[in-house]
Tab-separated table of C-alpha atoms in Angstrom:
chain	number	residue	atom	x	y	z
A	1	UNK	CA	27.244	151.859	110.874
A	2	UNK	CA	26.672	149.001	108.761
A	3	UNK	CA	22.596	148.415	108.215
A	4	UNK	CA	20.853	144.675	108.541
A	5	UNK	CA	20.952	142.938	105.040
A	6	UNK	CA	19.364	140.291	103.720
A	7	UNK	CA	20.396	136.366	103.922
A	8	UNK	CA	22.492	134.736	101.654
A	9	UNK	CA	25.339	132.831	101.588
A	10	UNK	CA	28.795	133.616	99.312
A	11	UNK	CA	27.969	130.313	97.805
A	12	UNK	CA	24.715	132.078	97.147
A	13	UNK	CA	23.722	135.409	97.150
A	14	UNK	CA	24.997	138.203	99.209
A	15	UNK	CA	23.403	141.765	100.517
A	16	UNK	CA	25.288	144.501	99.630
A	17	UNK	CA	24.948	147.905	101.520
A	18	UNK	CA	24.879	150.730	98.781
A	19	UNK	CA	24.872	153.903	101.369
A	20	UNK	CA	28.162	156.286	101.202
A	21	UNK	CA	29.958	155.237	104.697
A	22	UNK	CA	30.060	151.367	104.895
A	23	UNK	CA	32.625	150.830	102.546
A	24	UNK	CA	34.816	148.595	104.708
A	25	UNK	CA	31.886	146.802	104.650
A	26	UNK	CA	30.904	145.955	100.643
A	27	UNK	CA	34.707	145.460	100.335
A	28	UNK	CA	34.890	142.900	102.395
A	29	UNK	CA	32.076	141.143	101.068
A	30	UNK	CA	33.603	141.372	97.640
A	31	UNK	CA	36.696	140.146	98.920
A	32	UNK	CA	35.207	137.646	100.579
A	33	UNK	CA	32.777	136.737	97.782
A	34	UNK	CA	36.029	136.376	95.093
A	35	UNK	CA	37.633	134.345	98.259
A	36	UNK	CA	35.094	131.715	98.418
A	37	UNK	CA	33.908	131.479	94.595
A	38	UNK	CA	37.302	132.667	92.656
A	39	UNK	CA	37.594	135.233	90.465
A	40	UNK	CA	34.895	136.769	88.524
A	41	UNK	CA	34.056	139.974	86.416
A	42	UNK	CA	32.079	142.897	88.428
A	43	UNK	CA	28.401	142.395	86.585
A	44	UNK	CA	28.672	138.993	88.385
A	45	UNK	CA	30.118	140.483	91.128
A	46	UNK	CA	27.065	143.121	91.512
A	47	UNK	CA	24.442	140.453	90.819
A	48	UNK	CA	25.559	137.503	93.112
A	49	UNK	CA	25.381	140.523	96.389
A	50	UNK	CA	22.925	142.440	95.520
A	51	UNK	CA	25.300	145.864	94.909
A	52	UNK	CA	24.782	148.631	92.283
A	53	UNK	CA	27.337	147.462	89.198
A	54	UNK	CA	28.465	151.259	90.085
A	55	UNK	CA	28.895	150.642	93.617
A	56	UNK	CA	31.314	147.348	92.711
A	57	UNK	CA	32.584	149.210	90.132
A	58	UNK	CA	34.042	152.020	92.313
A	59	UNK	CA	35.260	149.251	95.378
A	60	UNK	CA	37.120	146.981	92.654
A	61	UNK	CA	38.867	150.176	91.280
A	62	UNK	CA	40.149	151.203	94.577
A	63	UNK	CA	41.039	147.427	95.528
A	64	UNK	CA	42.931	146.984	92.424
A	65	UNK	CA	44.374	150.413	92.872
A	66	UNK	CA	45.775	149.511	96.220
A	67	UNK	CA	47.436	145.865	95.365
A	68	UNK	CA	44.611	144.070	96.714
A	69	UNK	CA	43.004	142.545	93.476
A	70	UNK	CA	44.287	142.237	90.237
A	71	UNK	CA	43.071	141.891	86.285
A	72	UNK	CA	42.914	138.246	85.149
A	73	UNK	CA	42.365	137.284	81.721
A	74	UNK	CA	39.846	138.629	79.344
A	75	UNK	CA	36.854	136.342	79.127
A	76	UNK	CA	35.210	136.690	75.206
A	77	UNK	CA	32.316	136.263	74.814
A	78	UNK	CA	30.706	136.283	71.046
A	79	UNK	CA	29.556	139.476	70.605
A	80	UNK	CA	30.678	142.562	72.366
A	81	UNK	CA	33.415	143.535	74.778
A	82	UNK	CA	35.429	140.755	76.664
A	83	UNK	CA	34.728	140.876	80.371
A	84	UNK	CA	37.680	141.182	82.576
A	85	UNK	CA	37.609	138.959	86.159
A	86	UNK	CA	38.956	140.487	88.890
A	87	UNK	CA	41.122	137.977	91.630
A	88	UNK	CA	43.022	138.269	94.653
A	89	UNK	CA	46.186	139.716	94.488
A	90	UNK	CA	48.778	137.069	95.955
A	91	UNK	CA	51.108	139.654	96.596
A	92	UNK	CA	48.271	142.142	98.127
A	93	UNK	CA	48.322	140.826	101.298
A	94	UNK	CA	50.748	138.528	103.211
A	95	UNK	CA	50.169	137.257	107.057
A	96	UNK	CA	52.779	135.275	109.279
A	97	UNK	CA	51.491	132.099	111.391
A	98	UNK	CA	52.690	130.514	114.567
A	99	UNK	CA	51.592	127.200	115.294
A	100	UNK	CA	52.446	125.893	118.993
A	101	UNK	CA	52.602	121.903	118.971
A	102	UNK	CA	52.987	119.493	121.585
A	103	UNK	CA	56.773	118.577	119.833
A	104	UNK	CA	57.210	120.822	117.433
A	105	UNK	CA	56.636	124.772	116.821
A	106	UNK	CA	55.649	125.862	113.121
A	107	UNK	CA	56.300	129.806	111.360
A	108	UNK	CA	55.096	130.229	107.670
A	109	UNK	CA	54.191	133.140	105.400
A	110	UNK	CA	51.137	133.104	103.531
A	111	UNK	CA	50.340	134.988	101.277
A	112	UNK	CA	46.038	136.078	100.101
A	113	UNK	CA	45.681	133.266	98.245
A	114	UNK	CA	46.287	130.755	100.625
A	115	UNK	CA	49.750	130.081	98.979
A	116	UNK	CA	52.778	129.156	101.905
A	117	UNK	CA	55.746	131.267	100.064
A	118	UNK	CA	58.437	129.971	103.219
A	119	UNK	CA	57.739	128.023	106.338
A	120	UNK	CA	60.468	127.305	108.892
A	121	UNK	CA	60.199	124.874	112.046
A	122	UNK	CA	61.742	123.908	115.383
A	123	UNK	CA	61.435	120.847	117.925
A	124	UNK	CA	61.902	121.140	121.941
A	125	UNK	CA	60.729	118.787	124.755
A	126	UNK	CA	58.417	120.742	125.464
A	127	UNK	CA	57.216	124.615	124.400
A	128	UNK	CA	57.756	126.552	127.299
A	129	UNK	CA	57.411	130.255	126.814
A	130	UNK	CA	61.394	130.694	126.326
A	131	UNK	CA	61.903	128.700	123.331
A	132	UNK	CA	58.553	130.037	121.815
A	133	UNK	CA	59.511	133.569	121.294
A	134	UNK	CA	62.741	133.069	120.662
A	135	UNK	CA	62.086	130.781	117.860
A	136	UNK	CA	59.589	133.135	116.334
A	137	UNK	CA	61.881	136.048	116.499
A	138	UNK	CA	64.765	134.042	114.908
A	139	UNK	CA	61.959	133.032	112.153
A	140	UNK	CA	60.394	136.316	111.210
A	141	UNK	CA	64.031	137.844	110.488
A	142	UNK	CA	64.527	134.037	108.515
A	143	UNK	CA	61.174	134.775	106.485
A	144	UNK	CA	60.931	138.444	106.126
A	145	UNK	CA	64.813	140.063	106.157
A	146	UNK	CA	65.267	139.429	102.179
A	147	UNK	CA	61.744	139.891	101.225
A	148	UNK	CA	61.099	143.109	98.731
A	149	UNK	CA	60.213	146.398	100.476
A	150	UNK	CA	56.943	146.570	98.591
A	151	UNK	CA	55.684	142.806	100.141
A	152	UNK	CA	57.127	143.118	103.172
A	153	UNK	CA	54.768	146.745	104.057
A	154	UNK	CA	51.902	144.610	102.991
A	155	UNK	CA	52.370	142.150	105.710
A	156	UNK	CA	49.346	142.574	108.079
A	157	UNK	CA	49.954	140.603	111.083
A	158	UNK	CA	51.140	137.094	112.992
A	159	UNK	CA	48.206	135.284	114.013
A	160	UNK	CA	49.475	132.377	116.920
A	161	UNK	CA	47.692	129.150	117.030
A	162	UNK	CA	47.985	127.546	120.605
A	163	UNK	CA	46.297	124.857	122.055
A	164	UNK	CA	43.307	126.260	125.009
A	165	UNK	CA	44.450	126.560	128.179
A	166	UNK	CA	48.327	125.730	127.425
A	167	UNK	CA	49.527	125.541	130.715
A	168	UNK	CA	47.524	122.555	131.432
A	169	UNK	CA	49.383	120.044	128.911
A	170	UNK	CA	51.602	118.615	131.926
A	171	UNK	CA	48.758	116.906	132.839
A	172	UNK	CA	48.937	114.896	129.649
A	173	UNK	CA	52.901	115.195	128.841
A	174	UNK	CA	54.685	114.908	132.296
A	175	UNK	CA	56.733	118.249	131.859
A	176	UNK	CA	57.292	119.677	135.223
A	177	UNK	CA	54.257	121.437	136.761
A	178	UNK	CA	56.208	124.795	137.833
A	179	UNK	CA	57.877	124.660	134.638
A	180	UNK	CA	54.553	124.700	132.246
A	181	UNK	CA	52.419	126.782	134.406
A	182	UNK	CA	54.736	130.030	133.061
A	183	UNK	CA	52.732	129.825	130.349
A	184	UNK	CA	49.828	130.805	132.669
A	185	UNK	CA	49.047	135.043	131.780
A	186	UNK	CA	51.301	134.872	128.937
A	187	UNK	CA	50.167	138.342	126.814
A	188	UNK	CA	51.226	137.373	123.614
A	189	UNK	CA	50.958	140.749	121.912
A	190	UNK	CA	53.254	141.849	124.477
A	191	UNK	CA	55.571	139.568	124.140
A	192	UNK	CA	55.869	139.922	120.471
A	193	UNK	CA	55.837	143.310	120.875
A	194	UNK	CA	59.243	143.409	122.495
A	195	UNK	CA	60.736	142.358	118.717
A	196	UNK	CA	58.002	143.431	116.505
A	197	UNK	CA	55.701	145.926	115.943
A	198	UNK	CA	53.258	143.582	113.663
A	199	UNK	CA	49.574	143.148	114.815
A	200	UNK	CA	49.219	139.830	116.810
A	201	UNK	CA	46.191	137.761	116.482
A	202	UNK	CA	45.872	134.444	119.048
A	203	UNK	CA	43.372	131.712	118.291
A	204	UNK	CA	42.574	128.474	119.384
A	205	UNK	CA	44.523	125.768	117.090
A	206	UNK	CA	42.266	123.606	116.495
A	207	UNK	CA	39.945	126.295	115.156
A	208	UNK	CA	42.768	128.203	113.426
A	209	UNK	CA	43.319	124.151	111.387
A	210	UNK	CA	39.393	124.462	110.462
A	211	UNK	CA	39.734	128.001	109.231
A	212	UNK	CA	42.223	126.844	106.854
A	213	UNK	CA	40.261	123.903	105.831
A	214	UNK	CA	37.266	126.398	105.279
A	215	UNK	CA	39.331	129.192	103.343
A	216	UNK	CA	41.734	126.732	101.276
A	217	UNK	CA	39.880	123.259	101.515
A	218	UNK	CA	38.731	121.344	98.827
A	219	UNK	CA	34.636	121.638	100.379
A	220	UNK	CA	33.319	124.879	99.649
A	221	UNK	CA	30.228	123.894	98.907
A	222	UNK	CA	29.537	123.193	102.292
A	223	UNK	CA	27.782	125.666	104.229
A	224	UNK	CA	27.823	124.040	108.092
A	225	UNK	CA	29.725	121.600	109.533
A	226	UNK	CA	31.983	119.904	112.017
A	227	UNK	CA	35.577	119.296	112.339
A	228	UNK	CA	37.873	117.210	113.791
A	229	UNK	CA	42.256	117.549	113.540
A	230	UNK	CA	43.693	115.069	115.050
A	231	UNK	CA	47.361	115.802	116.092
A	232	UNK	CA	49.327	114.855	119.010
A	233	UNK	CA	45.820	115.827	120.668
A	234	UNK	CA	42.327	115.609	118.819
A	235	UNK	CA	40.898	119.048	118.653
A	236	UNK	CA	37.905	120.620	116.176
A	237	UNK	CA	35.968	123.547	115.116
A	238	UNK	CA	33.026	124.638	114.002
A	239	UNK	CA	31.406	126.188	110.533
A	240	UNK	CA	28.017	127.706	110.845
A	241	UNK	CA	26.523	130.311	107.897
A	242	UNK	CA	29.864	130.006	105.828
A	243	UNK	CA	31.895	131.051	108.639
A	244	UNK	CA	34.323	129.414	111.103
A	245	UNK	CA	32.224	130.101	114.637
A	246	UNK	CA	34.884	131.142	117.484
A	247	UNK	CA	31.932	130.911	120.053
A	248	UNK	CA	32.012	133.588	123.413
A	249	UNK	CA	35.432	133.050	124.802
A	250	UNK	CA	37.221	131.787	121.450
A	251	UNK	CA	37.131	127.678	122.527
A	252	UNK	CA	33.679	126.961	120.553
A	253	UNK	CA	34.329	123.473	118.849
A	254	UNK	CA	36.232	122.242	121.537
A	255	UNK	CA	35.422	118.618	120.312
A	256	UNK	CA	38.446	116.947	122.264
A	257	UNK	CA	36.629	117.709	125.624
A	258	UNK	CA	33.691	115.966	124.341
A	259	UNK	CA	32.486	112.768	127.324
A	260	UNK	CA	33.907	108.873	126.459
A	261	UNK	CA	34.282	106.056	128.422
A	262	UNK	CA	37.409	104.097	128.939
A	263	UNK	CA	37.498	99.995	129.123
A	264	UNK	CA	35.855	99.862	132.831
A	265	UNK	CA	33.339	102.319	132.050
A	266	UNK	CA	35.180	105.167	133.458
A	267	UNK	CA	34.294	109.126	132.244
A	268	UNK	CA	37.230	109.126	129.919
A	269	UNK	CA	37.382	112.622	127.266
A	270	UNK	CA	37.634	112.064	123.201
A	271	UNK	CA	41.087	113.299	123.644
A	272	UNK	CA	41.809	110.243	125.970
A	273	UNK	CA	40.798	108.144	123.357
A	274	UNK	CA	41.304	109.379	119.571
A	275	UNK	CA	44.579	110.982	119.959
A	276	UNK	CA	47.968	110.504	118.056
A	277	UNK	CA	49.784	110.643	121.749
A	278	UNK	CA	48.413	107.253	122.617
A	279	UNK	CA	49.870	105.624	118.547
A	280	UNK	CA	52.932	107.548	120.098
A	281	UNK	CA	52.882	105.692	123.305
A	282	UNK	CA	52.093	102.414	122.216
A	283	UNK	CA	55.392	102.797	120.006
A	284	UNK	CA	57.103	103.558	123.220
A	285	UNK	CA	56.303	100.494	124.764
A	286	UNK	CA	57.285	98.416	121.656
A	287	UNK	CA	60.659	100.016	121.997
A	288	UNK	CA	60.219	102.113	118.786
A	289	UNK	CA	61.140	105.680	118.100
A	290	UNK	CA	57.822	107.619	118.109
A	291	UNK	CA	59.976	110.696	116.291
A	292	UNK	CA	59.260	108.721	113.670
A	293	UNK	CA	55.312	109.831	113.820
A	294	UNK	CA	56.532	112.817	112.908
A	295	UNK	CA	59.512	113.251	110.029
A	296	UNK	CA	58.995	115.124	106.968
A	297	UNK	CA	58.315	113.528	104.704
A	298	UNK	CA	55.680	111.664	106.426
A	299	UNK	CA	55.849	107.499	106.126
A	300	UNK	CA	53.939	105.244	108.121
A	301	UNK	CA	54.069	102.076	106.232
A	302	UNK	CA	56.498	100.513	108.131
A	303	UNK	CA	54.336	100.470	111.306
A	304	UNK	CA	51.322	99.179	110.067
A	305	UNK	CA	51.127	96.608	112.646
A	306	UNK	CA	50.712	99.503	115.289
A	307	UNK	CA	48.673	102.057	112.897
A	308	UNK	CA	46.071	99.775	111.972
A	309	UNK	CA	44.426	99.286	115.690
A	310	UNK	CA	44.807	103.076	116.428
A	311	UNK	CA	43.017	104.045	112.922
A	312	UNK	CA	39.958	101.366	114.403
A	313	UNK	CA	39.265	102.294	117.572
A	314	UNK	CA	39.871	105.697	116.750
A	315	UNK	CA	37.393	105.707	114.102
A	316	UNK	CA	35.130	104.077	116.523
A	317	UNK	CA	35.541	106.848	118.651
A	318	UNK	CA	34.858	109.247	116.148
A	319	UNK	CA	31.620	107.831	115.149
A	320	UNK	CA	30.302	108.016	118.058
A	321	UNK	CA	31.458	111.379	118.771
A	322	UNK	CA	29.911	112.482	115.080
A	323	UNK	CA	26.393	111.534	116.235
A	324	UNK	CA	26.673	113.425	119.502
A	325	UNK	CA	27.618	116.826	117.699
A	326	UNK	CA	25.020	116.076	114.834
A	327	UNK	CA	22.589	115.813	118.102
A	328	UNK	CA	23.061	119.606	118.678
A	329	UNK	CA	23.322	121.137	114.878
A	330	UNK	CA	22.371	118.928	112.160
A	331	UNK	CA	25.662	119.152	110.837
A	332	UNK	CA	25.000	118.722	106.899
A	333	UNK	CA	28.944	117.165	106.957
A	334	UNK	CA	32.004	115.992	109.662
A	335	UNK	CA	35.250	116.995	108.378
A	336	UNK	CA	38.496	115.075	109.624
A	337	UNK	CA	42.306	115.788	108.765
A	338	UNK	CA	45.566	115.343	111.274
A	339	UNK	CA	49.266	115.418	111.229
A	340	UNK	CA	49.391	112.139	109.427
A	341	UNK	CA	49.689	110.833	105.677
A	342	UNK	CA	47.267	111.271	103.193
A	343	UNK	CA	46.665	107.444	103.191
A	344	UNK	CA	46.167	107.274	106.947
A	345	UNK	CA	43.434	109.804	106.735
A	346	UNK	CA	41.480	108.510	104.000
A	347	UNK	CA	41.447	105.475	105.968
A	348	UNK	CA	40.768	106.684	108.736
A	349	UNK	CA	37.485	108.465	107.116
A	350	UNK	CA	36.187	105.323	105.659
A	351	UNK	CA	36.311	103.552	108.768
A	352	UNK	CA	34.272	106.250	110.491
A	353	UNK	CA	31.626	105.661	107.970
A	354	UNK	CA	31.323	102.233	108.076
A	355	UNK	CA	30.832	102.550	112.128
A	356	UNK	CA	28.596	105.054	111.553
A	357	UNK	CA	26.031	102.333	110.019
A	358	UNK	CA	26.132	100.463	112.623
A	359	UNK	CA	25.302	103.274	115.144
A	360	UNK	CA	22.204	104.273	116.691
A	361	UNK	CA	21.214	107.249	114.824
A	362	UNK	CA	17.233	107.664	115.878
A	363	UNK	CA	16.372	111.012	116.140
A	364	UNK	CA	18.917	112.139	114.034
A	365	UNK	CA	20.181	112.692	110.636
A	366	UNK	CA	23.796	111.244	110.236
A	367	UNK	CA	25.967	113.622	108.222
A	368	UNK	CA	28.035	112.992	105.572
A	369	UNK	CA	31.902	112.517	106.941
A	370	UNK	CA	34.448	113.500	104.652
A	371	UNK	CA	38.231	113.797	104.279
A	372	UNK	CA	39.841	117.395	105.052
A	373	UNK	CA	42.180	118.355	102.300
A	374	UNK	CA	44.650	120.421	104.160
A	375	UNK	CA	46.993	118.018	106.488
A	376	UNK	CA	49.596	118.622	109.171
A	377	UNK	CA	49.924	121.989	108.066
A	378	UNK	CA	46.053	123.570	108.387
A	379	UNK	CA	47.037	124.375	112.077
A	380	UNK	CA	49.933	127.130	111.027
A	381	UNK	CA	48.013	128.167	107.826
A	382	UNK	CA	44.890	128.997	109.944
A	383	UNK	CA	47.078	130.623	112.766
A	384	UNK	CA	48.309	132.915	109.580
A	385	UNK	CA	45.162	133.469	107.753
A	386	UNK	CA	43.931	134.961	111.381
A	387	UNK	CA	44.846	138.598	110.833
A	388	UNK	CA	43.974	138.272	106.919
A	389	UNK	CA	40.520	137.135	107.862
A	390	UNK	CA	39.924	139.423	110.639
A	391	UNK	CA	40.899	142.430	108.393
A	392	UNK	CA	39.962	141.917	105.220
A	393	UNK	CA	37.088	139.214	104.985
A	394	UNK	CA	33.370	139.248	106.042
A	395	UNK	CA	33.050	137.223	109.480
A	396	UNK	CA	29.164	136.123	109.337
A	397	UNK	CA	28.784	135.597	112.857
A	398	UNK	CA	30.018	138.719	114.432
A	399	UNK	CA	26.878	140.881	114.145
A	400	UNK	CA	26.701	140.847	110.366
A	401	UNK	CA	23.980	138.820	108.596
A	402	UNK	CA	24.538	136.215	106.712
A	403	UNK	CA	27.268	136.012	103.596
C-alpha cells in the first residue's frame, strides 16, 4: 500500500516512499520526475523526491536493466568522478493512438519520449463504428508488421481518443440518426479485442489533446491551468497539481459545453460559437471547398477574407469563456491550440488577450493565455500517451499526493 507523502510538485520537490513493497510506486515517480524535468544523474534524482540515493540507486538499475532508461553522457565536473544522467529510453516503451475526428480518423506510434515514429490516417463522411475498426486494424498491421521483435513486445497499449458522448454528433453534422446512434454501447476493448490482444485505454479527446500538451508541450513550468483545442468542435481539459484532471466520469474540462448566447440572446453553448465547423460552413455558403480546412500541409492564406472574422469573434468568445473558468480555479494560465496553422493560432491567442482587457474581470485574477505548442496532432498523441501514462507515470490526482 503506498503511504501519504508529502507535497511537492515534479517541478519541485517530490516524496519518495523508502519502505520495501511500493516500488511501482518510487518508479513511477522517477519516471515521472525524468519525464517532466529531463534527464538527470541519481544524487539529483534522490534529492529533488526526497528518496535514499540507495533507494534510486537500486530503481534506476532495474529501469535501465529492463529498457526503460538509459545512460546519457558523462557530465564532468572538476574534480572527481563524472556523473552519469539517466533518460528515458525511446525505445523502452512504445504506445499506439486512435484519434476519432469529425472528418478524419488518426493512428500513430509513439514512442516514451513523446517522439511519433509512423502515423497513418483515413477520411469518411462520417465515423460510424464500421469504418473505425476497420481502419485501425488495417493500421496497426501498417505500423507494427515490420517493426523489430524486441520494440514491438514493448508496445503497451492503444489508447482511443473520441469525442464524449459520440453518438450525439448528428445533432451537429446531419448524419442519419439510426445510423450514428450504433455508436451508442460501443465496448471498445471488445471490439479491439476481436483483432488484438493489446490493452485498450479510451479517453475523452479533448483531454487526451491536453495530456499531450502537458507531457510534450513547450509549458512545463506551469503547474495549473486551462485548455482549450479547437477542432472541427472546441473541446478542453484541465491541469491541476501537475496532472491532467479526468474528473468522476472522465468528461472533466468539458469547456465546449460551457453557456453563450447567440445574436438574439438565445442560450447558445461555446461549441455553437468558437468552433472550426462554423469557418467550415461559412466556406460552404461562399461556394468554397471546406476540405481545404483540412489538407496536409496546412495553408490558410488564401482564405483570409473568411479566417479573419472567425479568428475575432472566436477570440471574443474565448475571452469571455477564460474569465468564467478562472471564476472557479484561479487558473495561473489558459492554454489554446487546434487543427489549424501555426500562424492562425498565434493569432488567434493575441486576440484573446487583447479582449481580455477589455473584459470585466472584478473579482478575479485574469490568467495569462498562451499558445499550445502541439497542433492538429495533440489529440492522437494524447490518445497514445494514455496507456504510457496510466502505466508507467505518477497520476497526482488519483489518491496519490502531490508530484
Amino acid at each position: 500500500m503506498v503511504g501519504v507523502m508529502d507535497g511537492g510538485t515534479i517541478n519541485d520537490r517530490s516524496g519518495g516512499v523508502n519502505q520495501r513493497g511500493v516500488r511501482d510506486h518510487n518508479e513511477r515517480l522517477l519516471l515521472s520526475m525524468l519525464q517532466r524535468r529531463g534527464a538527470m544523474p541519481g544524487i539529483d534524482l534522490a534529492r529533488k523526491t526526497g528518496l535514499s540515493p540507495q533507494t534510486v540507486s537500486v530503481i534506476l538499475r532495474k529501469l535501465e536493466k529492463d529498457g526503460i532508461l538509459k545512460r546519457g553522457e558523462p557530465i564532468r565536473g572538476k574534480v572527481g568522478k563524472p556523473s552519469i544522467p539517466m533518460e528515458l529510453n525511446p525505445d523502452g516503451v512504445l504506445s499506439l493512438g486512435l484519434k476519432i475526428g469529425r472528418r478524419s480518423a488518426t493512428l500513430l506510434l509513439l514512442d516514451f519520449a513523446g517522439n511519433v515514429r509512423a502515423q497513418v490516417d483515413t477520411s469518411y463522411a462520417y465515423p460510424l463504428p464500421d469504418a473505425v475498426f476497420s481502419f485501425l486494424e488495417q493500421g496497426l498491421a501498417t505500423l507494427t508488421d515490420d517493426l523489430d521483435p524486441d520494440i514491438h513486445r514493448r508496445i503497451c497499449g492503444i489508447g482511443i481518443g473520441t469525442p464524449f458522448e459520440l453518438w450525439k454528433w448528428h445533432d451537429l453534422i446531419g448524419a442519419p440518426a439510426e445510423m450514428f446512434k450504433s455508436w451508442k454501447g460501443i465496448d471498445f476493448a471488445k471490439e479491439v479485442g476481436k483483432f488484438s490482444d493489446l490493452p485498450v485505454f479510451v479517453v475523452n479527446d479533448a483531454t487526451a489533446a491536453c495530456r499531450a500538451e502537458h507531457l510534450y508541450g513547450d509549458r512545463k513550468d506551469l503547474r495549473d491551468y486551462a485548455y482549450f483545442f479547437i477542432g472541427s468542435f472546441v473541446g478542453g481539459g484541465v491541469v491541476l497539481n501537475d496532472t491532467v484532471f479526468e474528473g468522476n466520469q472522465g468528461n472533466a474540462g468539458a469547456l465546449g459545453s460551457m453557456r453563450s448566447t447567440g445574436p438574439l440572446g438565445e442560450s447558445r453553448q461555446l461549441i455553437d460559437v468558437a468552433s472550426i465547423h462554423l469557418l467550415e460552413s461559412r466556406l460552404i455558403e461562399a461556394g468554397l471547398n471546406p476540405e481545404i480546412l483540412w489538407q496536409t500541409p496546412q495553408d490558410w492564406t488564401s482564405l483570409a477574407r473568411y479566417v479573419e472574422p472567425w479568428i475575432g469573434e472566436t477570440a471574443q468568445e474565448l475571452a469571455k469563456a477564460s474569465l468564467s473558468i478562472c471564476a472557479v480555479i484561479d487558473f495561473e494560465a489558459i492554454l489554446i491550440d487546434g487543427a489549424f496553422p501555426e500562424g492562425v493560432r498565434n493569432e488567434l491567442v493575441e486576440r484573446v488577450r487583447r479582449y481580455l482587457v477589455n473584459q470585466d474581470t472584478r473579482g478575479l485574477v485574469a490568467p495569462q493565455i498562451e499558445a499550445g505548442s502541439i497542433g492538429g496532432n495533440a489529440r492522437a498523441i494524447g490518445a497514445a500517451s494514455s496507456p504510457i501514462f496510466t502505466q508507467f507515470l505518477l497520476n497526482t490526482n488519483a489518491g496519490l499526493s502531490a508530484i
